[in-house]
């Protein structure tokens, strides 16, 4: 690490905390009722990041594939849990398909990047695997939640259209083709917007972090390009898999739409 | 009440038959012990107050809902024995709210022929489409015009034509004239009777109970019970 790197003390962390209190004050003043969520969010981010920091320190020392995979599994399961909390759908069970899609797509993209693109030896080297896996999980989680939320809300608001198509003999795939496309688009737009704006509108966190830590900016940029492309792949792959699995569950065996009943 | 099953009396399988069918919505309303049979080519009027279960009856017939007890048969075969898209290709359903998709009037009319279930079937020509539009008082509607530009009444008639074009065995019309003026309503009712004469069994829901023509069969739905008049 570069000698110019300035480390952050506990006191400086507490000063940063005052930045969140601005949001808290605004929430109270405008009666947004977000104070509780903000407080929980602050405590959670402190606790989660500190725990992860210590875990990574231990993992780097252990040099064990089993522990790396266990931590990766916990991270992905938490991402499934967060998606489940954000998507409001009671009639269709989507937890298992989400879990399967997340496991498959996150793992495929993460292993491809660490093993093939970066060429880490071994491929599960925690420094790379957990960092890359974390970025894949974090970004794809948002896309998945967006895709699922859009899919379920469109199914409800366009129920008459879906049933009209079913009544003409459409199967469940034909009846939801347009809604499927809309939901997929909704999930992929943030990743595509990032491709458009990166380097012009914003400097991504990973690249900035590397530069702040003293890495060569050119090296940081190369890593960032890999990360951007892998995020596009993982969001597309995970959204397609989850929507394919979930849309089948929105219908019974008799191809009756199960969600958004009027009566 | 025990209702004679007309198909059985005639000695041939009825087009549609309900045998001791029960259904209930989560709120408790539904249908209770419904039995009737309708031979081919009948014009069946279904009436009853709002919320009595008329639409539910039609939704059960096209298997958009599943009966909790009893059996429903189409041409002597249980609905459950059909692959759902094939079943729905045989028995058309025009919803209470006319639904059109983005695109031209032609695109909407030919929609059933774009589905896998009708792969290989020839789509009707523009001449046939225009004849149907004329029959239903839509002669001034162009095939290339935007379907979203149609009024509710025009959409209702477009949906009726769309369901009839593939020549189903039977067609269920859920209040197809609710947004029409008297002249257009009479025209739709005439067409429904003509379709029955051509051999397509027609089920038409009419919540007012008033019908100027002469249906072959009249089902009344009241508090979940169905009676044949």
PDB file of C-alpha atoms in Angstrom, chain A residues 1-146:
ATOM      1  CA  UNK A   1       0.000   0.000   0.000  1.00  0.00           C
ATOM      2  CA  UNK A   2       1.186   3.513  -0.790  1.00  0.00           C
ATOM      3  CA  UNK A   3       2.757   5.470   2.074  1.00  0.00           C
ATOM      4  CA  UNK A   4       0.620   8.529   1.228  1.00  0.00           C
ATOM      5  CA  UNK A   5      -2.523   6.600   2.249  1.00  0.00           C
ATOM      6  CA  UNK A   6      -4.301   8.408   5.106  1.00  0.00           C
ATOM      7  CA  UNK A   7      -5.984   6.008   7.511  1.00  0.00           C
ATOM      8  CA  UNK A   8      -9.296   6.965   9.156  1.00  0.00           C
ATOM      9  CA  UNK A   9      -9.454   7.019  12.954  1.00  0.00           C
ATOM     10  CA  UNK A  10     -12.532   6.210  15.110  1.00  0.00           C
ATOM     11  CA  UNK A  11     -12.972   9.929  15.852  1.00  0.00           C
ATOM     12  CA  UNK A  12     -13.012  10.702  12.127  1.00  0.00           C
ATOM     13  CA  UNK A  13     -15.617   7.951  11.641  1.00  0.00           C
ATOM     14  CA  UNK A  14     -17.816   9.604  14.271  1.00  0.00           C
ATOM     15  CA  UNK A  15     -17.447  12.953  12.493  1.00  0.00           C
ATOM     16  CA  UNK A  16     -18.685  11.223   9.313  1.00  0.00           C
ATOM     17  CA  UNK A  17     -21.672  10.081  11.334  1.00  0.00           C
ATOM     18  CA  UNK A  18     -22.763  13.716  11.653  1.00  0.00           C
ATOM     19  CA  UNK A  19     -23.424  13.625   7.893  1.00  0.00           C
ATOM     20  CA  UNK A  20     -26.183  11.076   8.463  1.00  0.00           C
ATOM     21  CA  UNK A  21     -27.648  13.194  11.244  1.00  0.00           C
ATOM     22  CA  UNK A  22     -28.425  15.850   8.591  1.00  0.00           C
ATOM     23  CA  UNK A  23     -30.769  13.345   6.959  1.00  0.00           C
ATOM     24  CA  UNK A  24     -32.240  12.520  10.376  1.00  0.00           C
ATOM     25  CA  UNK A  25     -32.964  16.188  11.109  1.00  0.00           C
ATOM     26  CA  UNK A  26     -34.580  16.632   7.681  1.00  0.00           C
ATOM     27  CA  UNK A  27     -36.685  13.517   8.271  1.00  0.00           C
ATOM     28  CA  UNK A  28     -37.953  14.882  11.594  1.00  0.00           C
ATOM     29  CA  UNK A  29     -38.563  18.366  10.190  1.00  0.00           C
ATOM     30  CA  UNK A  30     -40.537  17.141   7.171  1.00  0.00           C
ATOM     31  CA  UNK A  31     -42.192  14.274   9.108  1.00  0.00           C
ATOM     32  CA  UNK A  32     -40.813  11.644   6.707  1.00  0.00           C
ATOM     33  CA  UNK A  33     -40.797   9.033   9.483  1.00  0.00           C
ATOM     34  CA  UNK A  34     -37.455   7.740   8.252  1.00  0.00           C
ATOM     35  CA  UNK A  35     -35.512   8.399  11.498  1.00  0.00           C
ATOM     36  CA  UNK A  36     -35.945   4.852  12.751  1.00  0.00           C
ATOM     37  CA  UNK A  37     -34.844   3.306   9.451  1.00  0.00           C
ATOM     38  CA  UNK A  38     -31.893   5.708   9.291  1.00  0.00           C
ATOM     39  CA  UNK A  39     -30.806   4.813  12.829  1.00  0.00           C
ATOM     40  CA  UNK A  40     -31.124   1.085  12.145  1.00  0.00           C
ATOM     41  CA  UNK A  41     -29.298   1.553   8.832  1.00  0.00           C
ATOM     42  CA  UNK A  42     -26.401   3.363  10.521  1.00  0.00           C
ATOM     43  CA  UNK A  43     -26.060   0.727  13.252  1.00  0.00           C
ATOM     44  CA  UNK A  44     -26.336  -2.103  10.739  1.00  0.00           C
ATOM     45  CA  UNK A  45     -23.790  -0.660   8.329  1.00  0.00           C
ATOM     46  CA  UNK A  46     -21.346  -0.125  11.214  1.00  0.00           C
ATOM     47  CA  UNK A  47     -21.883  -3.640  12.568  1.00  0.00           C
ATOM     48  CA  UNK A  48     -21.970  -5.405   9.188  1.00  0.00           C
ATOM     49  CA  UNK A  49     -18.910  -3.677   7.742  1.00  0.00           C
ATOM     50  CA  UNK A  50     -16.861  -4.042  10.927  1.00  0.00           C
ATOM     51  CA  UNK A  51     -17.778  -7.744  11.097  1.00  0.00           C
ATOM     52  CA  UNK A  52     -16.872  -8.183   7.445  1.00  0.00           C
ATOM     53  CA  UNK A  53     -13.562  -6.374   8.011  1.00  0.00           C
ATOM     54  CA  UNK A  54     -12.637  -8.724  10.848  1.00  0.00           C
ATOM     55  CA  UNK A  55     -13.852 -11.789   8.943  1.00  0.00           C
ATOM     56  CA  UNK A  56     -11.774 -10.865   5.915  1.00  0.00           C
ATOM     57  CA  UNK A  57      -8.724 -10.377   8.124  1.00  0.00           C
ATOM     58  CA  UNK A  58      -9.235 -13.889   9.561  1.00  0.00           C
ATOM     59  CA  UNK A  59     -10.026 -15.384   6.117  1.00  0.00           C
ATOM     60  CA  UNK A  60      -6.881 -13.957   4.559  1.00  0.00           C
ATOM     61  CA  UNK A  61      -4.917 -15.701   7.282  1.00  0.00           C
ATOM     62  CA  UNK A  62      -6.763 -19.046   7.112  1.00  0.00           C
ATOM     63  CA  UNK A  63      -6.266 -19.615   3.391  1.00  0.00           C
ATOM     64  CA  UNK A  64      -9.232 -22.052   3.295  1.00  0.00           C
ATOM     65  CA  UNK A  65     -11.621 -22.496   0.354  1.00  0.00           C
ATOM     66  CA  UNK A  66     -14.332 -23.851   2.664  1.00  0.00           C
ATOM     67  CA  UNK A  67     -14.436 -20.692   4.783  1.00  0.00           C
ATOM     68  CA  UNK A  68     -14.367 -18.447   1.718  1.00  0.00           C
ATOM     69  CA  UNK A  69     -17.305 -20.330   0.199  1.00  0.00           C
ATOM     70  CA  UNK A  70     -19.170 -20.276   3.523  1.00  0.00           C
ATOM     71  CA  UNK A  71     -18.816 -16.497   3.770  1.00  0.00           C
ATOM     72  CA  UNK A  72     -19.836 -16.136   0.109  1.00  0.00           C
ATOM     73  CA  UNK A  73     -22.916 -18.292   0.793  1.00  0.00           C
ATOM     74  CA  UNK A  74     -23.909 -16.125   3.759  1.00  0.00           C
ATOM     75  CA  UNK A  75     -23.535 -12.967   1.653  1.00  0.00           C
ATOM     76  CA  UNK A  76     -25.719 -14.310  -1.162  1.00  0.00           C
ATOM     77  CA  UNK A  77     -28.360 -15.593   1.271  1.00  0.00           C
ATOM     78  CA  UNK A  78     -28.553 -12.147   2.833  1.00  0.00           C
ATOM     79  CA  UNK A  79     -29.033 -10.634  -0.621  1.00  0.00           C
ATOM     80  CA  UNK A  80     -31.957 -13.052  -1.224  1.00  0.00           C
ATOM     81  CA  UNK A  81     -33.400 -12.045   2.135  1.00  0.00           C
ATOM     82  CA  UNK A  82     -33.157  -8.336   1.297  1.00  0.00           C
ATOM     83  CA  UNK A  83     -34.838  -8.877  -2.102  1.00  0.00           C
ATOM     84  CA  UNK A  84     -37.595 -10.827  -0.339  1.00  0.00           C
ATOM     85  CA  UNK A  85     -38.153  -7.943   2.055  1.00  0.00           C
ATOM     86  CA  UNK A  86     -38.426  -5.385  -0.733  1.00  0.00           C
ATOM     87  CA  UNK A  87     -40.771  -7.178  -3.142  1.00  0.00           C
ATOM     88  CA  UNK A  88     -44.377  -7.119  -1.986  1.00  0.00           C
ATOM     89  CA  UNK A  89     -46.065 -10.238  -3.320  1.00  0.00           C
ATOM     90  CA  UNK A  90     -48.144 -12.576  -1.215  1.00  0.00           C
ATOM     91  CA  UNK A  91     -49.745 -15.036  -3.667  1.00  0.00           C
ATOM     92  CA  UNK A  92     -46.672 -16.277  -5.484  1.00  0.00           C
ATOM     93  CA  UNK A  93     -43.761 -17.911  -3.745  1.00  0.00           C
ATOM     94  CA  UNK A  94     -40.594 -16.527  -5.315  1.00  0.00           C
ATOM     95  CA  UNK A  95     -38.016 -17.127  -2.566  1.00  0.00           C
ATOM     96  CA  UNK A  96     -36.685 -20.441  -3.912  1.00  0.00           C
ATOM     97  CA  UNK A  97     -36.400 -19.262  -7.567  1.00  0.00           C
ATOM     98  CA  UNK A  98     -34.662 -16.106  -6.359  1.00  0.00           C
ATOM     99  CA  UNK A  99     -32.244 -18.166  -4.287  1.00  0.00           C
ATOM    100  CA  UNK A 100     -31.472 -20.473  -7.217  1.00  0.00           C
ATOM    101  CA  UNK A 101     -31.035 -17.597  -9.689  1.00  0.00           C
ATOM    102  CA  UNK A 102     -28.809 -15.702  -7.277  1.00  0.00           C
ATOM    103  CA  UNK A 103     -26.621 -18.713  -6.487  1.00  0.00           C
ATOM    104  CA  UNK A 104     -26.159 -19.686 -10.108  1.00  0.00           C
ATOM    105  CA  UNK A 105     -25.633 -16.288 -11.705  1.00  0.00           C
ATOM    106  CA  UNK A 106     -23.531 -14.718  -8.943  1.00  0.00           C
ATOM    107  CA  UNK A 107     -21.286 -17.783  -8.747  1.00  0.00           C
ATOM    108  CA  UNK A 108     -20.879 -18.127 -12.499  1.00  0.00           C
ATOM    109  CA  UNK A 109     -19.933 -14.475 -13.019  1.00  0.00           C
ATOM    110  CA  UNK A 110     -17.720 -14.288  -9.926  1.00  0.00           C
ATOM    111  CA  UNK A 111     -15.783 -17.451 -10.789  1.00  0.00           C
ATOM    112  CA  UNK A 112     -15.421 -16.362 -14.429  1.00  0.00           C
ATOM    113  CA  UNK A 113     -13.996 -12.997 -13.381  1.00  0.00           C
ATOM    114  CA  UNK A 114     -11.639 -14.251 -10.664  1.00  0.00           C
ATOM    115  CA  UNK A 115     -10.483 -17.343 -12.563  1.00  0.00           C
ATOM    116  CA  UNK A 116     -10.487 -16.278 -16.225  1.00  0.00           C
ATOM    117  CA  UNK A 117     -10.346 -12.466 -16.363  1.00  0.00           C
ATOM    118  CA  UNK A 118      -8.184 -11.655 -13.313  1.00  0.00           C
ATOM    119  CA  UNK A 119      -6.486 -15.053 -13.235  1.00  0.00           C
ATOM    120  CA  UNK A 120      -6.322 -15.289  -9.415  1.00  0.00           C
ATOM    121  CA  UNK A 121      -4.494 -18.343  -8.076  1.00  0.00           C
ATOM    122  CA  UNK A 122      -6.332 -20.125  -6.548  1.00  0.00           C
ATOM    123  CA  UNK A 123      -9.618 -18.852  -8.035  1.00  0.00           C
ATOM    124  CA  UNK A 124     -11.197 -18.590  -4.565  1.00  0.00           C
ATOM    125  CA  UNK A 125      -8.424 -16.285  -3.266  1.00  0.00           C
ATOM    126  CA  UNK A 126     -10.544 -14.305  -0.724  1.00  0.00           C
ATOM    127  CA  UNK A 127      -8.986 -10.939  -1.598  1.00  0.00           C
ATOM    128  CA  UNK A 128     -10.519 -11.275  -5.076  1.00  0.00           C
ATOM    129  CA  UNK A 129     -13.374 -13.749  -4.674  1.00  0.00           C
ATOM    130  CA  UNK A 130     -15.113 -12.069  -1.742  1.00  0.00           C
ATOM    131  CA  UNK A 131     -14.583  -8.548  -3.103  1.00  0.00           C
ATOM    132  CA  UNK A 132     -15.828  -9.413  -6.594  1.00  0.00           C
ATOM    133  CA  UNK A 133     -18.637 -11.623  -5.236  1.00  0.00           C
ATOM    134  CA  UNK A 134     -19.748  -8.811  -2.923  1.00  0.00           C
ATOM    135  CA  UNK A 135     -19.971  -6.335  -5.773  1.00  0.00           C
ATOM    136  CA  UNK A 136     -21.879  -8.791  -7.951  1.00  0.00           C
ATOM    137  CA  UNK A 137     -24.320  -9.598  -5.133  1.00  0.00           C
ATOM    138  CA  UNK A 138     -24.855  -5.969  -4.119  1.00  0.00           C
ATOM    139  CA  UNK A 139     -25.557  -4.674  -7.603  1.00  0.00           C
ATOM    140  CA  UNK A 140     -27.519  -7.637  -8.912  1.00  0.00           C
ATOM    141  CA  UNK A 141     -29.656  -7.568  -5.767  1.00  0.00           C
ATOM    142  CA  UNK A 142     -30.995  -4.135  -6.700  1.00  0.00           C
ATOM    143  CA  UNK A 143     -31.688  -5.197 -10.279  1.00  0.00           C
ATOM    144  CA  UNK A 144     -33.428  -8.363  -9.180  1.00  0.00           C
ATOM    145  CA  UNK A 145     -35.636  -6.481  -6.739  1.00  0.00           C
ATOM    146  CA  UNK A 146     -36.505  -3.961  -9.483  1.00  0.00           C
TER     147      UNK A 146
END
